Structure formats: structure tokens, C-alpha cells
Coordinates of C-alpha atoms in Angstrom, one line a residue:
Chain A
M1 CA 206.2 -71.8 -162.9
A2 CA 203.3 -73.4 -159.7
P3 CA 205.2 -73.2 -156.6
F4 CA 205.0 -75.6 -154.2
I5 CA 203.2 -73.9 -151.2
N6 CA 202.9 -74.8 -148.0
H7 CA 200.0 -73.5 -146.1
R8 CA 200.2 -73.3 -142.0
Q9 CA 198.8 -71.8 -138.8
W10 CA 200.1 -69.0 -136.2
T11 CA 198.2 -68.3 -133.1
V12 CA 198.8 -65.4 -131.6
E13 CA 200.8 -65.0 -128.1
W14 CA 200.4 -62.3 -125.9
G15 CA 204.4 -61.9 -125.6
Q16 CA 204.7 -61.1 -129.1
C17 CA 202.5 -58.2 -128.7
D18 CA 203.7 -54.8 -128.1
P19 CA 201.5 -51.4 -125.9
A20 CA 199.9 -51.0 -128.8
G21 CA 197.6 -55.3 -128.3
I22 CA 198.6 -56.0 -132.1
V23 CA 202.5 -57.8 -132.9
F24 CA 205.1 -55.9 -132.8
N25 CA 207.2 -56.1 -135.8
S26 CA 210.8 -58.3 -134.8
R27 CA 208.9 -61.1 -134.4
F28 CA 207.0 -61.3 -138.4
F29 CA 210.7 -61.7 -138.8
E30 CA 210.7 -64.7 -136.8
V31 CA 207.6 -66.4 -138.4
F32 CA 208.6 -65.4 -141.9
D33 CA 212.0 -67.4 -141.1
V34 CA 210.1 -70.7 -139.8
S35 CA 207.5 -70.6 -142.7
T36 CA 210.9 -71.4 -144.6
W37 CA 211.9 -74.5 -143.1
L38 CA 208.8 -75.0 -142.7
L39 CA 208.3 -75.2 -147.0
F40 CA 211.0 -76.6 -147.3
E41 CA 210.5 -79.8 -144.6
A42 CA 207.0 -80.2 -146.5
A43 CA 208.2 -79.8 -150.3
L44 CA 212.1 -81.4 -149.8
G45 CA 211.0 -84.4 -147.4
V46 CA 213.6 -82.6 -145.2
K47 CA 213.7 -80.7 -141.6
A48 CA 215.3 -78.5 -141.3
H49 CA 218.2 -79.3 -138.1
E50 CA 219.0 -82.4 -141.4
L51 CA 218.8 -79.1 -144.7
A52 CA 222.7 -78.6 -144.7
K53 CA 223.9 -82.0 -143.8
T54 CA 221.8 -83.1 -146.1
F55 CA 222.8 -81.0 -149.4
N56 CA 226.5 -80.3 -148.1
I57 CA 225.4 -76.3 -147.1
V58 CA 226.3 -74.1 -144.9
G59 CA 222.0 -73.2 -144.7
I60 CA 219.9 -70.7 -146.3
P61 CA 221.3 -67.0 -145.2
L62 CA 218.6 -63.9 -145.8
V63 CA 220.3 -61.5 -148.0
D64 CA 217.5 -59.3 -148.0
A65 CA 214.4 -59.1 -146.2
R66 CA 211.2 -57.5 -146.3
A67 CA 207.7 -57.3 -144.7
N68 CA 204.6 -54.8 -146.0
F69 CA 202.3 -54.4 -142.9
L70 CA 198.7 -53.8 -144.5
K71 CA 196.8 -55.1 -141.3
P72 CA 197.4 -54.9 -137.2
A73 CA 197.3 -59.1 -136.5
K74 CA 196.1 -59.1 -132.1
L75 CA 196.2 -61.7 -129.8
G76 CA 194.3 -64.7 -130.5
D77 CA 193.8 -63.9 -134.6
V78 CA 194.7 -67.5 -136.2
V79 CA 197.0 -66.1 -138.7
E80 CA 197.2 -68.3 -142.1
I81 CA 200.4 -68.7 -143.9
A82 CA 201.0 -69.4 -147.2
S83 CA 204.3 -69.7 -148.6
Q84 CA 206.5 -71.0 -151.8
V85 CA 209.5 -69.4 -153.5
T86 CA 208.2 -67.5 -156.2
E87 CA 211.6 -67.0 -158.1
F88 CA 215.0 -69.2 -158.2
R89 CA 218.1 -67.6 -159.8
R90 CA 221.2 -69.8 -160.5
S91 CA 222.1 -69.9 -156.1
S92 CA 220.1 -67.3 -155.4
F93 CA 215.7 -67.7 -154.3
E94 CA 212.5 -65.1 -153.8
V95 CA 210.3 -66.9 -151.3
E96 CA 207.2 -65.2 -150.4
H97 CA 204.6 -65.6 -147.0
R98 CA 201.7 -64.4 -147.1
L99 CA 199.4 -63.4 -143.9
S100 CA 195.5 -63.7 -143.3
V101 CA 193.2 -63.7 -140.9
N102 CA 189.8 -64.6 -141.4
G103 CA 190.6 -64.3 -144.6
E104 CA 192.0 -60.5 -145.5
L105 CA 195.8 -60.3 -146.5
T106 CA 197.5 -58.6 -143.5
V107 CA 201.3 -58.3 -143.9
E108 CA 203.0 -60.0 -147.0
G109 CA 206.7 -60.5 -146.9
S110 CA 209.4 -61.6 -148.3
E111 CA 212.9 -63.0 -148.4
T112 CA 215.7 -63.4 -150.8
R113 CA 218.2 -66.1 -149.5
V114 CA 221.1 -67.9 -150.6
W115 CA 222.0 -71.2 -151.4
A116 CA 225.6 -71.7 -149.4
T117 CA 228.4 -73.1 -148.7
R118 CA 232.2 -72.3 -147.2
D119 CA 234.7 -71.5 -148.8
K120 CA 237.8 -74.0 -150.1
I121 CA 240.2 -71.6 -149.0
D122 CA 238.8 -68.9 -146.1
P123 CA 236.7 -70.8 -143.6
E124 CA 235.0 -67.9 -142.2
K125 CA 233.6 -67.2 -145.9
F126 CA 230.8 -68.6 -147.6
G127 CA 230.2 -68.9 -151.4
A128 CA 226.8 -69.6 -153.2
V129 CA 226.9 -72.4 -154.9
A130 CA 224.2 -73.5 -158.2
I131 CA 220.7 -74.9 -156.3
P132 CA 220.3 -78.3 -157.0
A133 CA 218.1 -79.1 -159.6
D134 CA 216.1 -81.5 -157.4
V135 CA 215.1 -79.0 -155.3
V136 CA 214.2 -76.3 -157.8
A137 CA 211.8 -79.2 -158.9
R138 CA 210.5 -80.2 -155.9
L139 CA 210.0 -76.3 -154.6
S140 CA 208.3 -75.3 -158.0
R141 CA 205.8 -78.4 -158.7
A142 CA 202.0 -77.4 -157.4
Chain B
M1 CA 233.3 -61.9 -99.6
A2 CA 232.9 -58.5 -100.0
P3 CA 231.7 -59.2 -104.2
F4 CA 232.6 -57.6 -107.4
I5 CA 229.7 -55.7 -108.5
N6 CA 228.6 -54.7 -111.8
H7 CA 226.8 -51.6 -112.4
R8 CA 224.7 -50.7 -116.0
Q9 CA 221.2 -49.0 -117.2
W10 CA 218.9 -50.1 -119.2
T11 CA 215.8 -48.4 -120.9
V12 CA 212.7 -50.5 -121.7
E13 CA 212.0 -50.4 -125.3
W14 CA 208.9 -50.5 -127.0
G15 CA 209.1 -54.0 -128.2
Q16 CA 209.7 -55.3 -124.9
C17 CA 206.6 -54.5 -123.2
D18 CA 203.5 -56.4 -123.3
P19 CA 199.9 -55.4 -124.5
A20 CA 199.2 -54.6 -120.3
G21 CA 202.4 -51.5 -121.6
I22 CA 204.6 -53.6 -118.5
V23 CA 208.0 -55.0 -119.7
F24 CA 206.9 -59.6 -120.6
N25 CA 208.5 -61.5 -118.6
S26 CA 211.0 -63.3 -121.0
R27 CA 212.7 -60.2 -121.9
F28 CA 214.3 -59.9 -117.7
F29 CA 216.0 -62.8 -118.9
E30 CA 217.9 -61.6 -121.4
V31 CA 218.7 -58.6 -119.4
F32 CA 220.1 -60.7 -117.0
D33 CA 222.3 -62.7 -119.6
V34 CA 223.9 -59.5 -120.4
S35 CA 224.6 -58.9 -117.6
T36 CA 226.6 -61.7 -116.8
W37 CA 228.4 -61.8 -119.4
L38 CA 228.9 -57.7 -118.8
L39 CA 230.2 -58.8 -115.7
F40 CA 232.1 -61.1 -116.5
E41 CA 234.0 -58.9 -118.7
A42 CA 234.3 -56.1 -116.4
A43 CA 235.8 -58.9 -113.8
L44 CA 237.5 -60.4 -115.8
G45 CA 238.8 -57.9 -118.9
V46 CA 237.9 -60.0 -121.4
K47 CA 234.2 -59.9 -123.4
A48 CA 232.3 -62.6 -123.8
H49 CA 232.6 -62.9 -127.0
E50 CA 236.6 -64.3 -126.2
L51 CA 235.7 -65.4 -123.0
A52 CA 235.7 -69.2 -124.3
K53 CA 239.2 -69.3 -125.9
T54 CA 241.1 -67.7 -122.9
F55 CA 239.8 -69.8 -120.5
N56 CA 239.6 -73.5 -122.9
I57 CA 235.9 -73.8 -121.7
V58 CA 232.7 -73.4 -123.4
G59 CA 230.4 -71.3 -122.5
I60 CA 229.3 -70.1 -118.8
P61 CA 225.4 -72.5 -119.2
L62 CA 223.1 -72.3 -117.4
V63 CA 221.1 -74.5 -115.7
D64 CA 219.1 -73.7 -113.1
A65 CA 216.9 -69.4 -113.5
R66 CA 214.5 -67.5 -111.5
A67 CA 213.3 -63.7 -111.5
N68 CA 210.8 -62.7 -108.8
F69 CA 209.4 -59.9 -110.1
L70 CA 208.5 -56.7 -107.4
K71 CA 206.5 -53.9 -109.7
P72 CA 206.2 -53.9 -113.4
A73 CA 208.3 -52.1 -115.5
K74 CA 207.0 -49.7 -118.1
L75 CA 207.8 -48.4 -121.9
G76 CA 211.3 -45.4 -120.7
D77 CA 212.1 -46.3 -117.9
V78 CA 215.8 -46.4 -116.5
V79 CA 216.0 -49.4 -114.7
E80 CA 219.6 -49.5 -113.2
I81 CA 221.2 -53.1 -112.9
A82 CA 223.6 -54.9 -110.1
S83 CA 225.3 -57.9 -110.7
Q84 CA 227.4 -60.0 -108.4
V85 CA 228.1 -63.5 -107.5
T86 CA 227.0 -64.6 -104.8
E87 CA 228.0 -67.9 -104.2
F88 CA 230.9 -70.1 -106.2
R89 CA 231.0 -73.7 -104.9
R90 CA 233.4 -76.0 -106.9
S91 CA 232.6 -76.1 -111.0
S92 CA 229.8 -73.9 -110.6
F93 CA 227.8 -70.4 -109.6
E94 CA 226.1 -68.2 -108.9
V95 CA 225.4 -64.4 -110.3
E96 CA 222.6 -62.4 -108.9
H97 CA 221.4 -59.4 -110.5
R98 CA 219.4 -56.6 -108.9
L99 CA 216.9 -54.2 -111.4
S100 CA 215.8 -50.7 -109.7
V101 CA 213.9 -47.9 -110.9
N102 CA 213.9 -44.6 -109.1
G103 CA 215.9 -46.2 -106.1
E104 CA 213.0 -48.7 -105.5
L105 CA 214.3 -52.9 -107.3
T106 CA 211.4 -54.1 -109.2
V107 CA 212.6 -57.8 -110.0
E108 CA 215.4 -60.1 -108.4
G109 CA 217.0 -62.8 -111.0
S110 CA 219.9 -64.7 -110.1
E111 CA 220.8 -67.2 -112.4
T112 CA 222.8 -70.5 -111.9
R113 CA 225.6 -71.6 -113.6
V114 CA 228.1 -74.1 -114.5
W115 CA 232.0 -74.1 -115.5
A116 CA 231.8 -76.2 -118.6
T117 CA 234.4 -77.4 -121.2
R118 CA 233.5 -80.2 -123.6
D119 CA 233.9 -84.1 -122.6
K120 CA 237.1 -85.3 -123.8
I121 CA 235.9 -88.7 -124.2
D122 CA 232.7 -87.5 -125.7
P123 CA 232.8 -83.9 -128.0
E124 CA 229.0 -84.0 -127.9
K125 CA 229.3 -84.5 -124.2
F126 CA 229.3 -81.5 -121.9
G127 CA 231.7 -81.6 -117.6
A128 CA 231.7 -79.1 -115.1
V129 CA 235.7 -78.0 -114.6
A130 CA 236.6 -76.6 -111.5
I131 CA 236.4 -73.1 -111.8
P132 CA 240.4 -71.4 -111.9
A133 CA 241.7 -69.7 -108.7
D134 CA 242.1 -65.7 -111.0
V135 CA 238.6 -66.2 -111.6
V136 CA 236.8 -66.3 -108.1
A137 CA 239.5 -63.9 -107.1
R138 CA 238.3 -61.1 -109.4
L139 CA 235.1 -61.6 -108.9
S140 CA 234.9 -61.7 -105.3
R141 CA 236.8 -58.0 -104.2
A142 CA 235.2 -54.8 -104.2
Chain C
M1 CA 193.9 -82.7 -106.4
A2 CA 193.9 -84.5 -109.4
P3 CA 195.2 -81.1 -112.0
F4 CA 194.2 -80.4 -115.5
I5 CA 196.8 -81.4 -117.7
N6 CA 197.6 -80.4 -120.5
H7 CA 199.8 -81.6 -122.9
R8 CA 201.3 -79.7 -126.3
Q9 CA 204.3 -80.4 -128.9
W10 CA 206.6 -77.7 -129.5
T11 CA 209.1 -78.0 -132.5
V12 CA 212.4 -76.4 -131.3
E13 CA 213.0 -73.4 -134.3
W14 CA 216.9 -72.3 -135.8
G15 CA 216.0 -67.9 -134.3
Q16 CA 215.3 -69.8 -130.9
C17 CA 219.0 -71.6 -130.7
D18 CA 222.0 -69.1 -129.8
P19 CA 225.2 -70.2 -130.8
A20 CA 225.2 -73.3 -128.8
G21 CA 222.9 -74.4 -131.0
I22 CA 220.4 -74.9 -128.3
V23 CA 217.9 -73.1 -127.3
F24 CA 217.9 -69.1 -125.4
N25 CA 216.8 -69.7 -122.0
S26 CA 214.5 -66.4 -122.2
R27 CA 213.2 -69.0 -124.8
F28 CA 211.2 -71.0 -122.2
F29 CA 210.4 -68.5 -120.6
E30 CA 207.9 -67.6 -123.1
V31 CA 207.0 -71.1 -124.1
F32 CA 205.7 -71.0 -120.2
D33 CA 203.7 -68.1 -120.8
V34 CA 202.1 -69.6 -124.0
S35 CA 201.7 -72.7 -121.6
T36 CA 200.1 -71.5 -119.3
W37 CA 197.6 -70.0 -122.0
L38 CA 196.6 -72.8 -123.6
L39 CA 196.4 -75.0 -120.3
F40 CA 193.5 -71.9 -119.3
E41 CA 191.7 -72.2 -122.6
A42 CA 192.2 -76.1 -121.9
A43 CA 190.1 -76.5 -118.5
L44 CA 188.2 -73.3 -118.9
G45 CA 186.9 -72.9 -122.7
V46 CA 188.0 -69.3 -122.5
K47 CA 190.5 -68.2 -125.3
A48 CA 193.8 -66.3 -123.6
H49 CA 192.1 -62.5 -125.3
E50 CA 188.5 -63.3 -123.1
L51 CA 190.7 -64.3 -120.2
A52 CA 190.2 -60.7 -118.8
K53 CA 186.2 -59.8 -119.8
T54 CA 185.7 -63.1 -118.9
F55 CA 186.5 -62.9 -115.1
N56 CA 186.2 -59.0 -115.7
I57 CA 190.0 -59.2 -114.4
V58 CA 192.9 -57.5 -115.8
G59 CA 194.9 -61.3 -116.2
I60 CA 196.9 -63.2 -114.7
P61 CA 200.3 -61.6 -113.8
L62 CA 203.3 -63.7 -113.0
V63 CA 204.7 -62.6 -109.7
D64 CA 207.5 -65.2 -110.3
A65 CA 209.3 -67.9 -112.8
R66 CA 211.9 -70.7 -112.4
A67 CA 213.2 -72.4 -114.5
N68 CA 215.7 -75.8 -114.2
F69 CA 217.9 -76.5 -117.3
L70 CA 218.2 -80.2 -117.1
K71 CA 219.1 -81.1 -120.2
P72 CA 219.9 -78.4 -123.9
A73 CA 217.3 -78.6 -126.5
K74 CA 218.5 -78.1 -129.8
L75 CA 216.6 -77.4 -133.3
G76 CA 214.4 -79.3 -134.5
D77 CA 213.4 -80.8 -131.0
V78 CA 210.3 -81.8 -130.7
V79 CA 209.8 -81.2 -126.5
E80 CA 206.4 -82.7 -124.8
I81 CA 205.0 -79.9 -122.9
A82 CA 203.1 -81.0 -119.8
S83 CA 201.3 -78.0 -117.6
Q84 CA 199.2 -78.0 -114.8
V85 CA 197.8 -75.5 -111.8
T86 CA 200.1 -77.2 -109.1
E87 CA 198.4 -75.0 -105.8
F88 CA 195.4 -72.3 -105.9
R89 CA 196.2 -69.8 -102.7
R90 CA 193.4 -67.9 -102.1
S91 CA 194.4 -65.1 -105.0
S92 CA 197.2 -66.7 -106.4
F93 CA 198.0 -70.1 -108.2
E94 CA 201.7 -71.8 -108.9
V95 CA 201.8 -73.7 -112.7
E96 CA 203.9 -76.2 -112.6
H97 CA 206.0 -76.6 -116.8
R98 CA 207.6 -80.3 -117.6
L99 CA 209.4 -80.0 -121.4
S100 CA 210.5 -83.7 -122.7
V101 CA 212.0 -84.8 -125.5
N102 CA 212.7 -88.5 -126.6
G103 CA 210.9 -88.6 -123.3
E104 CA 213.3 -87.6 -121.2
L105 CA 213.1 -84.1 -119.5
T106 CA 214.5 -81.5 -120.2
V107 CA 213.4 -79.0 -118.0
E108 CA 211.4 -77.8 -114.8
G109 CA 209.8 -74.4 -114.8
S110 CA 207.1 -73.3 -112.2
E111 CA 205.0 -69.6 -112.0
T112 CA 203.3 -67.7 -109.9
R113 CA 200.6 -65.5 -111.0
V114 CA 198.3 -63.3 -108.9
W115 CA 194.5 -63.2 -110.6
A116 CA 194.2 -59.4 -110.5
T117 CA 191.9 -57.1 -110.5
R118 CA 192.2 -52.9 -111.2
D119 CA 192.1 -51.1 -107.9
K120 CA 188.5 -49.1 -107.4
I121 CA 190.7 -46.1 -105.8
D122 CA 193.7 -45.8 -107.7
P123 CA 193.5 -47.7 -111.1
E124 CA 196.4 -47.8 -112.3
K125 CA 197.5 -49.6 -109.3
F126 CA 196.5 -53.9 -109.4
G127 CA 194.6 -56.0 -106.9
A128 CA 195.0 -59.6 -106.2
V129 CA 191.0 -60.7 -106.0
A130 CA 189.9 -64.8 -104.4
I131 CA 190.4 -66.8 -108.1
P132 CA 186.3 -67.8 -108.2
A133 CA 185.8 -71.1 -107.2
D134 CA 185.0 -73.0 -110.5
V135 CA 187.8 -72.0 -111.7
V136 CA 189.9 -74.0 -108.9
A137 CA 187.2 -77.3 -109.1
R138 CA 188.0 -76.5 -114.1
L139 CA 191.8 -76.2 -113.5
S140 CA 191.9 -79.3 -110.3
R141 CA 190.0 -81.7 -111.3
A142 CA 191.5 -84.6 -114.6
Chain D
M1 CA 216.9 -31.6 -147.2
A2 CA 220.0 -32.0 -144.8
P3 CA 218.1 -34.4 -142.6
F4 CA 219.6 -35.1 -138.3
I5 CA 221.6 -38.4 -137.7
N6 CA 221.3 -39.9 -134.6
H7 CA 223.5 -42.0 -134.3
R8 CA 224.2 -44.9 -131.6
Q9 CA 226.0 -48.5 -130.5
W10 CA 225.2 -51.4 -130.3
T11 CA 227.8 -54.5 -128.7
V12 CA 226.2 -57.9 -130.1
E13 CA 225.1 -59.4 -127.5
W14 CA 224.9 -63.6 -127.2
G15 CA 221.0 -64.3 -127.0
Q16 CA 220.2 -61.9 -130.1
C17 CA 222.8 -64.4 -132.3
D18 CA 221.5 -67.6 -134.4
P19 CA 223.5 -71.3 -134.2
A20 CA 225.3 -69.6 -137.3
G21 CA 226.9 -67.3 -134.2
I22 CA 225.5 -64.8 -136.5
V23 CA 222.7 -62.0 -135.6
F24 CA 219.0 -63.8 -136.4
N25 CA 218.0 -61.3 -138.4
S26 CA 214.0 -60.3 -136.6
R27 CA 216.9 -58.9 -134.4
F28 CA 218.1 -56.4 -136.5
F29 CA 214.0 -55.3 -136.6
E30 CA 214.1 -54.8 -133.3
V31 CA 217.2 -52.3 -132.9
F32 CA 215.2 -50.6 -136.1
D33 CA 212.8 -49.8 -134.0
V34 CA 214.5 -48.9 -131.3
S35 CA 217.1 -46.8 -133.3
T36 CA 213.4 -44.4 -135.0
W37 CA 212.1 -43.6 -131.4
L38 CA 215.9 -42.4 -130.2
L39 CA 216.7 -40.5 -133.3
F40 CA 213.2 -39.0 -132.2
E41 CA 214.1 -38.5 -128.8
A42 CA 217.7 -36.7 -130.3
A43 CA 215.7 -34.5 -133.2
L44 CA 212.6 -33.8 -131.1
G45 CA 213.6 -33.4 -128.0
V46 CA 211.1 -35.7 -127.0
K47 CA 211.3 -39.7 -124.7
A48 CA 209.5 -42.4 -127.1
H49 CA 206.8 -42.9 -123.9
E50 CA 205.5 -39.6 -124.1
L51 CA 205.2 -39.3 -128.1
A52 CA 202.3 -40.1 -127.8
K53 CA 200.5 -37.7 -125.2
T54 CA 202.6 -34.8 -127.0
F55 CA 201.4 -34.7 -130.5
N56 CA 198.0 -36.3 -130.1
I57 CA 198.5 -39.2 -132.0
V58 CA 198.3 -43.0 -131.3
G59 CA 202.1 -43.5 -133.4
I60 CA 204.4 -44.0 -135.8
P61 CA 203.1 -47.0 -136.8
L62 CA 205.2 -48.8 -138.8
V63 CA 203.2 -49.9 -142.2
D64 CA 206.3 -51.6 -144.8
A65 CA 210.2 -52.2 -143.6
R66 CA 212.9 -53.5 -145.0
A67 CA 216.4 -55.1 -144.2
N68 CA 219.5 -55.3 -146.5
F69 CA 222.7 -58.2 -145.4
L70 CA 225.8 -57.1 -146.6
K71 CA 228.2 -59.2 -144.1
P72 CA 227.1 -60.8 -141.3
A73 CA 227.3 -59.3 -137.5
K74 CA 228.7 -61.6 -134.8
L75 CA 229.2 -61.8 -130.9
G76 CA 230.7 -59.0 -129.9
D77 CA 230.9 -57.4 -132.5
V78 CA 230.4 -53.1 -131.8
V79 CA 227.6 -52.0 -134.2
E80 CA 227.6 -48.1 -134.9
I81 CA 224.3 -47.1 -135.8
A82 CA 223.4 -44.4 -138.3
S83 CA 219.6 -43.0 -138.0
Q84 CA 217.9 -40.8 -140.2
V85 CA 214.1 -39.3 -142.0
T86 CA 214.5 -39.8 -146.1
E87 CA 212.2 -38.3 -147.1
F88 CA 208.4 -36.7 -145.5
R89 CA 204.7 -37.2 -147.0
R90 CA 202.1 -35.6 -146.0
S91 CA 201.4 -38.5 -143.3
S92 CA 204.1 -40.6 -143.4
F93 CA 207.4 -41.5 -143.8
E94 CA 210.8 -43.5 -144.4
V95 CA 213.8 -43.6 -142.0
E96 CA 216.8 -45.4 -142.5
H97 CA 218.9 -47.4 -140.7
R98 CA 222.4 -48.1 -142.0
L99 CA 224.6 -49.9 -139.4
S100 CA 228.6 -50.5 -139.7
V101 CA 231.0 -52.3 -138.4
N102 CA 235.2 -51.6 -138.3
G103 CA 233.7 -48.9 -140.6
E104 CA 232.3 -51.3 -143.2
L105 CA 228.3 -51.4 -144.0
T106 CA 226.7 -54.4 -143.0
V107 CA 222.7 -53.9 -142.8
E108 CA 220.8 -50.9 -144.6
G109 CA 217.2 -51.2 -142.8
S110 CA 214.1 -48.6 -144.0
E111 CA 210.7 -48.3 -142.2
T112 CA 207.9 -46.9 -143.5
R113 CA 205.4 -45.5 -140.5
V114 CA 202.9 -43.4 -140.7
W115 CA 202.2 -40.6 -137.9
A116 CA 198.8 -41.9 -137.0
T117 CA 195.8 -40.3 -135.2
R118 CA 192.9 -42.5 -133.7
D119 CA 189.2 -42.3 -135.5
K120 CA 187.0 -40.2 -134.6
I121 CA 183.8 -42.5 -135.3
D122 CA 185.3 -44.9 -135.0
P123 CA 187.9 -46.0 -131.9
E124 CA 189.0 -49.8 -133.3
K125 CA 190.5 -48.0 -136.5
F126 CA 193.8 -45.8 -136.7
G127 CA 193.7 -43.0 -139.8
A128 CA 197.2 -41.1 -140.7
V129 CA 196.7 -37.1 -140.7
A130 CA 199.7 -34.4 -141.2
I131 CA 203.2 -34.0 -139.7
P132 CA 203.4 -31.4 -137.8
A133 CA 205.6 -28.2 -139.6
D134 CA 208.3 -28.8 -136.4
V135 CA 208.4 -32.6 -136.3
V136 CA 209.5 -32.1 -140.2
A137 CA 211.5 -29.2 -139.6
R138 CA 213.4 -30.2 -136.1
L139 CA 214.1 -33.7 -137.9
S140 CA 215.3 -32.2 -141.3
R141 CA 218.2 -30.2 -140.1
A142 CA 221.4 -30.7 -139.6

């Protein structure tokens, strides 16, 4: 697989930094989340708020998230973000986000998400269903 | 009116502070919001997640919010919060939050909220309806 | 005064919305803060993280913030933001942010900020000093 | 090792939930961070804002964070949090946070943190130093 990679930029804001003057850890997970939505938008041509309706799912809930903080990012840093799906399974997939500042890898994040639908019997519950072949194809080609 | 006043405490967290080492402004508005829910819970005996169902409303959306920052609050500060409804109109009301550290007023906040129901004709729209007399009574007595 | 107006765009993210599906109030105050930094950067040519050093101040702390929520903003909305300084006093100033979606005013925000320096006697304290004429001039011309 | 375990409670707030009505992922990482500070406070008797000064460090920066989301947590849920250090190495350590609702494990989080001091030659850099034996001892006994 030669995954579709979405590139975007994020300039670190004052309100995202902690008393040490660097980005507070939870902010990176916000950035990962947005980056995944934008990756899907870029690859599928479907905006975040139309994804559920378009594919008849409830969404792509997160079941696992991880970040490795290699270097701190600080106020004003221009962070380059490269996001891609690194693995597709039947109904779940892995997203990887690589954040760099001045060409140096700063944070590596990854998310495990599920292609989720509402349970037919109990609408309070979610179920994982097979990811459409077209979605896999569009996120898998360079 | 001798309003019902709800008192609670909040200890300032690392992730709520900015590079100047003080609470970032938006965090106070999060604190105001929680304080209003807890004021209603204390006065009405109805928890936040049961308010809409109990009163057959969609919620108490905010139409205006204001804060006056008199002194900075910093990491580890134990903030005393006193919240009360200062005015009821037919379908809207004013909530005031007074935040103190070591007995000194630090931040004063206020919110204008609406007692909102779903529009009968267009379910996408909200409408303001009269606040029940019992709700007014419970939030108005000391 | 024909103020310098900075225009920018913000697309509402999933993590910025609450269970009602609309932007949670505190997020607007984050947006106002960034918008002020970007207004200063556009008018003065000085980036947020260099403002303090460039002007020998500790920053532009907020002493008052207000928002009027006219219409809800929801996931995927593309919000047009117009920010300007509407008034300069000796050592404080007013910033106004007008947020529109599809040409309709959605939220109006305003901030009162101080041009602050560190107290010469007690470095723990801040003092308000006169705003440089050049700063006033650059933010005041169209 | 029979680690010191700190127990605390967190009631899920409206502003912490997303349009699906469940806690937005980044909020859990805020909760982990606070939980670590409170674990240290409970075990060492040193408050968050005094930790750096007490031990002559710059802090306990995060180098890795992970969360496994087993079940969603929703508005009003009372979350029981159990936090402990599960491993000490020379200058880094692992913190584990187990979050339960109604006795069922909801989220498991873990953080890798460093006992960090300022570099003697380049004050812009941090270095990892040996964790004091007393700190290890206090966090290791039940």
C-alpha cells in the first residue's frame, strides 16, 4: 500500500501552551483528531460533517490513541503535519500523524478507529461494520 | 429576591495555565458553565444530564457571556466560586459567578441564558419559553 | 479612526462542539485570543511569540472579555472573522471580533487588554504603560 | 512493588462532551495529567506548584501518552480514577490511570514521564536525572 498522505500546517497558539511555554499534551490529541477528519476529506472528498450521512455510519470513533513526544513544540512554531492510514482491517484502521518543526520530527501520534454503525436492535449501542472497498482504495493510493 | 447561592471549590490545574503561568481566559468560561449546571443541580435537585428531560426543554443555551479579570489565578490556587441567578425574566435569566482566592475577588463572570424548547414547526430551531414558577422559586430563595 | 481590520477563516472542528452539536462557548474565547494575536501580527509585522521582546512588555493581558451569541455555529461551518481595535486609551485598548457564517453575523466578541510591563520594584507585579504611538498608528489606519 | 494508588472522582461535564454526547478524547489526557499531579501530591505531600522547587527539577515532562477507550463516558457519568506508578527506571517512570464507571473499566491510560532538570551548559535544554530514592519509595509502598 502506498497510502494517501494529507499535509497541513498548524501554528502553535498562546492558549495551547502551558506554563513551561510548550504545547500542553492534550492539545496534540485535538490536532490528531482534526488531522484525521481532514485526511478523510482530502482523500474521499467528503467533509467531516457529512461523513456519517454519506456512508450511513455513526462515525469513526477512537478506540486507542498514542503520542510520542520527541521534542517540545512552542508558541509560534509552524508545525508540518503529515497524516495517513497505515493499516486497514475489516472494520477498524490505524491513522498515523507525523508532526515536524523545521524539518525535525517533533511528535508522532497514532489512532485506532472503528467504522461504526448503530446497532439494529439496541440503538444505544454501536457496532463495527466492514469498511467500504472504495474508502479503503481512496485512502490507500498515493 | 434572596437568591440561592451555590458554593464550590476549584483548584487550578497545570493544563489550564498559559505561558504566563496563569489561567488562560477561556478556561474561566468552562468553569462558569459547570458552575451554572451545579447551581441548578443544588437548587433544583436535578442533575445536568437530566435537566432537559425533566423540564421538557432542549437546554439552557447561552446568549451572552462576560468576564472581568481582576487578578490572575495561578497554578495551585484554590478558587472559591459563588454562583447565583441574579435576575429572572420571562424566558431568560442572568447567572453571576464570583471567583475568589484567599478571600480576594479574582474574577467576576456573568451569563445570560435562555429556557429553550424545540420549535414545534421547525425542529431545527429553538424557541424561548416561560421559565416554570417552581424553577424561579427554588433559585430565588436563600 | 479607520481601524486596520484583519480577516481570517476558521472551520469549526468536531472537538470544538458540544452535545448540542454546536460550538461550546469557551472555544469562542480561544478563537478571540488567537484572532487578536493575528491582528497584531498583520498590522505590526510582529509575530505573537516576538511581541513581548519587540516592545519590551510582558504581554497584552486580558482584563475583560465579552461575547454575544446571536446564532449557533456548528460542525463544518466556515466562520469568517473580522478583528479590529475599536478604541485606544493610554495603556489599554478594545478589540472587537465579528464572526459570520454565510454572511450572517453569528457571534460578536470584545476584549479589553492592557499594554503591560513588569513592575520595576516588585517583579511579581505587572503595570500598565503607555501604548507606543507607532502601535496605535499601525492599528488605526485602514 | 505494591504501588501507592491514588483514588479520585470526576463527574463528566457538558463542555467535555462532543456531538456524539460522549467525552472528547483529548479531555481524557487532561484528566490523566491532573491525576498524575494529584498522585504525587498524595504520595509525597508536595503540591503540583511546589514540586519543581521542592526537588530542584524543572518538572516531570511527558514523553509518551497512550489511552485505550473501552467504553464511552457520557455527560453526568461519575468516573472513578485509580492512578499509580507502575514502573520506575533511573530517570523515567510509567504512570497508569484506570477509569471506571459503575464498576466497569471505561478507559485505561498510561504516561511515560521524565524526572527533568535544566541543562547546566545550555539552559534552553532539559536533561533527565536520577529520581530520588525517597520519591521512589513513597510512590512504591501501598
